[in-house]
Each structure stands twice: as structure tokens, then as C-alpha cells.
Coordinates of C-alpha atoms in Angstrom, one line a residue:
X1 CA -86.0 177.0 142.3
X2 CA -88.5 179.0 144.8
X3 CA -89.0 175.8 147.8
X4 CA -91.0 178.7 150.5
X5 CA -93.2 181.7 149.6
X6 CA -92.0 185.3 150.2
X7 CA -94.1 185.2 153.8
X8 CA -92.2 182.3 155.0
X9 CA -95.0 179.5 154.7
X10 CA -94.1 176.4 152.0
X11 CA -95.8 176.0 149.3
X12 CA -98.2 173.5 149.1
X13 CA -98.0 170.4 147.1
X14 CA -100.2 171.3 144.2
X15 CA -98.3 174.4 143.8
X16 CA -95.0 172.6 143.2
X17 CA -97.3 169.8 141.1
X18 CA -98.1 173.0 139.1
X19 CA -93.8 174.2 139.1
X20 CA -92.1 170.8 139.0
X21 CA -92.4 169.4 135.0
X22 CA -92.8 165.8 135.1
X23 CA -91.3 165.4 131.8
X24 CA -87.8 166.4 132.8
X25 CA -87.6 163.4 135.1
X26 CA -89.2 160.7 132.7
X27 CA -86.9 159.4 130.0
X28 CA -87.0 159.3 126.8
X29 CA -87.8 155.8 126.5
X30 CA -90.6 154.5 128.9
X31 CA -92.8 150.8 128.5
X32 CA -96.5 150.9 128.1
X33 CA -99.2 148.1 127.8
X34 CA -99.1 146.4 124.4
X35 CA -101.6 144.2 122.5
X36 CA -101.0 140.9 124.1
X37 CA -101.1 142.9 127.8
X38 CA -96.8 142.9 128.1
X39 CA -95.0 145.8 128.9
X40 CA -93.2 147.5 125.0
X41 CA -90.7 150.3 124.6
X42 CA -91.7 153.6 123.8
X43 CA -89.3 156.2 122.6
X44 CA -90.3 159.6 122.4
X45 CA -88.6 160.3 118.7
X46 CA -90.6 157.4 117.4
X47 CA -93.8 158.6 118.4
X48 CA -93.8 161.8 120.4
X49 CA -97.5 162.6 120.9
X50 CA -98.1 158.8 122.2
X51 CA -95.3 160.0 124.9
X52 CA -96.5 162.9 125.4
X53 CA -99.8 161.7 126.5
X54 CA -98.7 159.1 129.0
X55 CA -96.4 161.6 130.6
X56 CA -99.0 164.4 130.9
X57 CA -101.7 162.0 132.0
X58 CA -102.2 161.0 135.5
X59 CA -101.3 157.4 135.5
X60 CA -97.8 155.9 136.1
X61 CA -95.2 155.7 133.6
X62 CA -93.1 152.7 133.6
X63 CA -89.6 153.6 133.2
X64 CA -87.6 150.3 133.5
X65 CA -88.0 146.9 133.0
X66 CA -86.2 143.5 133.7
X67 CA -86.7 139.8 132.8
X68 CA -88.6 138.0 135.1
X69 CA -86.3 135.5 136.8
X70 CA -89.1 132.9 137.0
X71 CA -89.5 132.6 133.6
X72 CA -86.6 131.0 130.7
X73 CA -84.7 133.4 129.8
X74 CA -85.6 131.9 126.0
X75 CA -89.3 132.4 126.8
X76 CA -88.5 136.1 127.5
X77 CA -88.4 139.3 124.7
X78 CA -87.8 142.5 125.2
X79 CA -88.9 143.5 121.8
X80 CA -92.7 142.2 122.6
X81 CA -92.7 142.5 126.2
X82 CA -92.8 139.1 127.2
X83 CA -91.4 137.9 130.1
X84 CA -90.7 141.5 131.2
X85 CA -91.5 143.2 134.4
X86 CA -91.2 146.5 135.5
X87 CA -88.8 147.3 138.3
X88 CA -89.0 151.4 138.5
X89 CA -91.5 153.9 137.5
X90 CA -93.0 157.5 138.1
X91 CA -96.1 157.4 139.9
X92 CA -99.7 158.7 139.2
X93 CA -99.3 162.4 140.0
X94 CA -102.5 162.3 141.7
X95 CA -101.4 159.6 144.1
X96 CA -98.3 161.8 145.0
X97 CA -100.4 164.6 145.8
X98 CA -102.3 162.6 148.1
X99 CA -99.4 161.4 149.8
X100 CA -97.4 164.3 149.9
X101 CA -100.5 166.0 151.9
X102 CA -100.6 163.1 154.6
X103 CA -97.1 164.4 155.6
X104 CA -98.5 167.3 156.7
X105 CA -95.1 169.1 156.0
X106 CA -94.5 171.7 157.7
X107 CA -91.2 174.5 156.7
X108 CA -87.7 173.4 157.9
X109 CA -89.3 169.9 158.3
X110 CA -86.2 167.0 156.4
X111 CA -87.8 164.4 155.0
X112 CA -86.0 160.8 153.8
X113 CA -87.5 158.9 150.6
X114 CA -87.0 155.9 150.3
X115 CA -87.2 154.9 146.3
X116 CA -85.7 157.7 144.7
X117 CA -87.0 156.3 141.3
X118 CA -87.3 159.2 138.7
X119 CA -86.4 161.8 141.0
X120 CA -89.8 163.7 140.5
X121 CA -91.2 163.1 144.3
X122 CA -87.6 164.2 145.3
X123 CA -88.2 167.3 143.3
X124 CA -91.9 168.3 144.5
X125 CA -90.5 167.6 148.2
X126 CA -87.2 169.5 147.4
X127 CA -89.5 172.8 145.8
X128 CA -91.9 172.6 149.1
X129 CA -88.8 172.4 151.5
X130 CA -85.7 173.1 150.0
X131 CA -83.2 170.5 148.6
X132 CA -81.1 170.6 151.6
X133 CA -83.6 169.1 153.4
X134 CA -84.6 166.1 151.1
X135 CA -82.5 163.3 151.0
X136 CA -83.7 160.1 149.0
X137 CA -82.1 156.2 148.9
X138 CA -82.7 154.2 145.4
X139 CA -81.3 150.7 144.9
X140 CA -80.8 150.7 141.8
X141 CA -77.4 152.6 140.9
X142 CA -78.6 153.5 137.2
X143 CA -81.7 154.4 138.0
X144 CA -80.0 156.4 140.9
X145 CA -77.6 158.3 138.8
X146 CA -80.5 159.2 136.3
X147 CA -82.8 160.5 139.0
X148 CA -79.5 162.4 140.4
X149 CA -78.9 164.0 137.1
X150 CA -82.1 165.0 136.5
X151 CA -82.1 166.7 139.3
X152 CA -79.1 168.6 139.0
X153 CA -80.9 169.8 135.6
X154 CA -83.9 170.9 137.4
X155 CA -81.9 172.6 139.8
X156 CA -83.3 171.0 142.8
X157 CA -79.8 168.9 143.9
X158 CA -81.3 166.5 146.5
X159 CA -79.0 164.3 148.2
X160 CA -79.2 161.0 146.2
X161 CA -78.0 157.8 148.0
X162 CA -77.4 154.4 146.1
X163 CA -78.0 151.8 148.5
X164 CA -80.7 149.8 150.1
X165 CA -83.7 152.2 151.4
X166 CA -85.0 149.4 154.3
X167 CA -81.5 150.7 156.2
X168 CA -82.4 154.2 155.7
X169 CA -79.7 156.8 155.6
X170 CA -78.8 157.4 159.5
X171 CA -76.3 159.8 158.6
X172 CA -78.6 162.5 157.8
X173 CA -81.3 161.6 160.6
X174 CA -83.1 162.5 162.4
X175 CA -86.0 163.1 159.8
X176 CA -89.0 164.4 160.3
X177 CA -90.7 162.5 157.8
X178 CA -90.0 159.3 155.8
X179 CA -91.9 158.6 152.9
X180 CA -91.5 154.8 151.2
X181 CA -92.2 154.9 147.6
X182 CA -92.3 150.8 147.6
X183 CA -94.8 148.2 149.0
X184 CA -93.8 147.0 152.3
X185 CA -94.9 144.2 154.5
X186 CA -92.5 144.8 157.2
X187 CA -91.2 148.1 158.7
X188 CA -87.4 148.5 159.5
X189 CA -86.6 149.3 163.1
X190 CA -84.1 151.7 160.9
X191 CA -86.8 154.4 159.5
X192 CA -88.3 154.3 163.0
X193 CA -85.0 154.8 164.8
X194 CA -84.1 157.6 162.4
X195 CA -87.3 159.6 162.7
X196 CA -87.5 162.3 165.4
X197 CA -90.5 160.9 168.3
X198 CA -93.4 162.5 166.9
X199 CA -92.7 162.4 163.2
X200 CA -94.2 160.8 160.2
X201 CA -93.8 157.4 158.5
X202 CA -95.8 157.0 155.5
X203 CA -95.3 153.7 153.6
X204 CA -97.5 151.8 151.3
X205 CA -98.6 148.3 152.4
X206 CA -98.3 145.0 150.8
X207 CA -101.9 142.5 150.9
X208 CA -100.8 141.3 153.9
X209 CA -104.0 141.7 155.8
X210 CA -106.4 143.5 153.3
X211 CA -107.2 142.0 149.1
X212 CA -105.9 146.0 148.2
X213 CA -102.8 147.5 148.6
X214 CA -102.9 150.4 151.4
X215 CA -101.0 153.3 152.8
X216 CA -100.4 153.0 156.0
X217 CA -99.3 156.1 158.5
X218 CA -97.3 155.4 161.1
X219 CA -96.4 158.1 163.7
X220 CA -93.4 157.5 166.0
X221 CA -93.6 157.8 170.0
X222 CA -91.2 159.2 172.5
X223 CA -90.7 155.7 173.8
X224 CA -89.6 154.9 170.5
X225 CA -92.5 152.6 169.2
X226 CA -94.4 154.0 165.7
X227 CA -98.3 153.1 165.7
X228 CA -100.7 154.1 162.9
X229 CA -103.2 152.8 160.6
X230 CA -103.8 152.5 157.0
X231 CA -105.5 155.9 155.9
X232 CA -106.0 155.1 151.7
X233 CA -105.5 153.1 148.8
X234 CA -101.5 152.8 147.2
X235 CA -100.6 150.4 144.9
X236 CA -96.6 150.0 144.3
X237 CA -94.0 147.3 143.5
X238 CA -92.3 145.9 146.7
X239 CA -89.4 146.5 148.3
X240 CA -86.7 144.4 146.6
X241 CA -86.2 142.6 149.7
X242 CA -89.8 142.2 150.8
X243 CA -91.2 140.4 148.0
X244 CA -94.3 138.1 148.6
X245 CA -95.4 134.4 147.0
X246 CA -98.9 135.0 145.4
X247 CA -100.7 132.6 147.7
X248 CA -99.8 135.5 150.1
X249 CA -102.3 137.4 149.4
X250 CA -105.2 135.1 148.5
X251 CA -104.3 133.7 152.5
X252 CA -104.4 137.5 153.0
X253 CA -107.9 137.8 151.6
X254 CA -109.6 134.7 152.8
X255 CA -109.0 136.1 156.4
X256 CA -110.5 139.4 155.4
X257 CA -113.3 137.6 154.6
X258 CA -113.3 135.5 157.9
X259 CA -113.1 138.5 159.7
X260 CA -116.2 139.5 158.0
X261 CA -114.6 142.1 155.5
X262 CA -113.9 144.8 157.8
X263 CA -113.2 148.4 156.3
X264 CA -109.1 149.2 155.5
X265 CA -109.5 151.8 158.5
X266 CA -109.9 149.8 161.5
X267 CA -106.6 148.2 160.7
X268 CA -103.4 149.8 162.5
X269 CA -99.7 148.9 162.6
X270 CA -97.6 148.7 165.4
X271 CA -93.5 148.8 165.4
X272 CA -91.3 148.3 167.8
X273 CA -87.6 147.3 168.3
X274 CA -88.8 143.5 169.2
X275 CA -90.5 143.6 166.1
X276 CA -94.0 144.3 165.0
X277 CA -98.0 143.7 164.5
X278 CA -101.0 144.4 162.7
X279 CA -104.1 144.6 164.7
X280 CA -107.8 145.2 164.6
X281 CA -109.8 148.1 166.0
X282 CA -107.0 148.4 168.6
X283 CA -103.3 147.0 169.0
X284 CA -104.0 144.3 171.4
X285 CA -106.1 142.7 169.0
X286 CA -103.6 141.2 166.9
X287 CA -104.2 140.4 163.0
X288 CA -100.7 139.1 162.3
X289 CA -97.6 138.7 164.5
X290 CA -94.1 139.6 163.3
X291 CA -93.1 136.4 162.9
X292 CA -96.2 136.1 160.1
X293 CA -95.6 139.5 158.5

């Protein structure tokens, strides 16, 4: 493990893309898209070079799946897929980079990640600023111990907390950076309490207020309010607590339309302890309300 250059300036994320192998954090078994469109097992001994592909490619890699609870259990099949949905997975590497870069992290900086996942973000965070300085927060407790054991292999032993990420982890705050590796539609007054005023929150957004799935970058005041606005495009699952109904989004993207299809970037995001909005060109020109989001 080498997290800072011999002159004292951190490496940069494509450098650690470059150090960090993706394959030691993606198992051996992983789902891909099969004939009828569901999510089927993989497993590396049964066809290696298939594997090999989707791991090296720059796509994510599904890594577990569940039954969807909407559908009968007798309807559902692991074996084919149906039914199934996938609940964790390593994403696109190229999508990492560009998030990783938004941070704009700087040496000595601790970040928090929230959806520990694989481990591999941990991992490119923990080469760029040390492990001591990562900590993440997964949800799931086996996918939690599998990220934590892969990185105690790759020798970057980031702190890995099983419990829900929308609390945070105030007992290593303050951060100077938290980046959300799940769709959100609602910021916890947690991660904004827990960053130091003028640090970072990057968090991808659910269609809320825009038919595409966005990151927004939220930067966090002295007065203890974080205001930003949604700088790209990020698709992830959601927060296991902030799942939305489908006509959600289709409400979203009639008022889009409404609003005469404005661009992703005049839309901001504004949190505070009393709750929060999204607004249009500017915060007083509110989108949706907290009590909407």
C-alpha cells in the first residue's frame, strides 16, 4: 500500500484506478443479464473468460441479489433470474473516477462512505488518503464482512461499519468529505452535522425532480446549512430506507416537462436542520418542499 507520493502530494484517482485491482474485491460469483432480461449467476470456475470480461470492463458488476418482495415467492427463481433483483454491486469504474474527482480530495482530508458495497471505492479512497482516514457504513452485514475481508487482503484495512449509512458514523466525524454510493431523495441532517463547514457531500439523486438519476454536490456552510446543485449523471439503487413508488418519477418527469425541460444544472439542493428543498435557478425558487421529497 503507497496512499501519498514521495513529495507529499496524493495520488490522483486514476493512479490508484491504475494500483487498486478490481478483481480482488468482486467475488467469485456475480449475476449478469440473461436471455429473458433477469439477473443469472456467474461463477468464475464455470466460465472464467465470461468473468473476466465483466470484471475488467467498465460497466457495473452485480454482486448480490434478493427476491423481490412484490412478487410470490413461487413466481420467483434464482436459477433463471426471475423475480430477482439486485441489492449490491461494484460500480462502473469510470463513474467512480468521476466521482472521486468531484471531491477534490485533498492529503490528510477523512472521508465517510456511505455503501461500503465491495469494498473497491473504500480501497481507491484508502490508496489516495491512507486507510486511517476512510471509514465506510454498509447495511448489509454479509456484504459488510466480505468488503472488510477483502480489504484486509488488499492491505488497505479501512474502517468497516455494519449499520445504516443515512445515520452516518458520528464517532469518527468530523469528515471532510462524504460520499453516498446509493440514490437518495432526502439528505440526513446526520452527514451534514458530521461534515466539517466547508466540506463536501456528494450523493447521487433519486428522479425526484429530473426523468435521470443525478449527482448532486452539496457543500456545507458555517451556519450549518449544505447547498449545492446536481453537477452529472449517477445512476444507483436507493437507499434501503429511501425507496420510491414508480409513479414517483413519472410525477417527477411531467413537472420537468411543465417547467419546460430545464437542463439538470439549474437545479440545487438545500439542507438544513428543519429540513430541506430543491429549487430552481436559485433556492428561493422552490421545486419541491421537504415534506414532498
Amino acid at each position: 500500500m503507497r496512499p501519498l507520493q514521495g513529495d507529499g502530494e496524493a495520488v490522483n484517482v486514476r493512479d490508484a484506478l491504475k494500483a487498486v485491482r478490481r478483481e480482488m474485491f468482486i467475488p467469485d460469483e456475480i449475476f449478469v443479464r440473461g436471455e429473458h432480461g433477469y439477473l443469472v449467476p456467474l461463477h468464475r470456475k464455470d466460465a472464467p473468460g465470461r468473468w473476466r470480461k465483466h470484471v475488467d470492463g467498465d460497466e457495473p458488476v452485480v454482486t448480490r441479489v434478493r427476491r423481490d418482495p412484490a412478487i410470490p415467492a413461487e413466481l420467483c427463481d434464482p436459477a433463471t433470474g426471475r423475480g430477482m433483483n439486485s441489492t449490491s454491486s461494484s460500480s462502473a469504474p469510470s463513474l467512480m473516477v468521476e466521482m472521486i474527482e468531484a471531491l477534490e480530495l485533498e492529503p490528510g482530508m477523512r472521508v465517510l462512505e456511505i455503501g461500503t458495497g465491495t469494498g473497491y471505492n473504500a480501497a481507491l479512497l484508502a490508496h489516495m488518503l491512507g486507510s486511517e482516514n476512510v471509514v465506510s457504513v454498509e447495511i448489509d452485514a454479509q456484504v459488510a464482512d466480505r468488503a472488510r475481508d477483502a480489504l484486509g487482503r488488499a492491505e488497505y484495512p479501512v474502517q468497516v461499519i455494519t449499520g445504516n449509512g443515512e445515520r452516518g458514523y458520528a464517532a469518527g466525524a468530523p469528515y471532510d468529505r462524504i460520499i453516498v454510493t446509493a440514490a437518495a431523495h432526502t439528505v440526513p441532517y446526520a452527514w451534514v452535522e458530521q461534515t466539517r463547514p466547508g466540506g463536501v457531500i456528494l450523493v447521487p439523486w433519486a428522479e425526484t425532480v429530473h426523468p435521470d438519476g443525478r449527482l448532486a454536490r452539496l457543500v456545507v456552510q458555517p451556519d450549518g446549512v449544505a447547498e449545492g446543485r446536481f453537477i452529472g449523471q449517477a445512476f444507483f439503487m436507493p437507499l434501503r430506507d429511501q425507496r420510491l413508488l414508480p409513479r414517483v418519477g413519472y410525477e417527477a418527469e411531467e413537472r420537468w416537462k411543465q417547467d419546460g425541460r430545464p437542463d439538470f444544472t439549474r437545479y440545487g439542493i438545500t439542507v438544513g436542520a428543519d429540513g430541506q428543498s430543491v429549487w430552481l435557478d436559485f433556492p428561493g425558487n422552490v421545486v419541491i418542499g421537504a415534506e414532498m421529497a
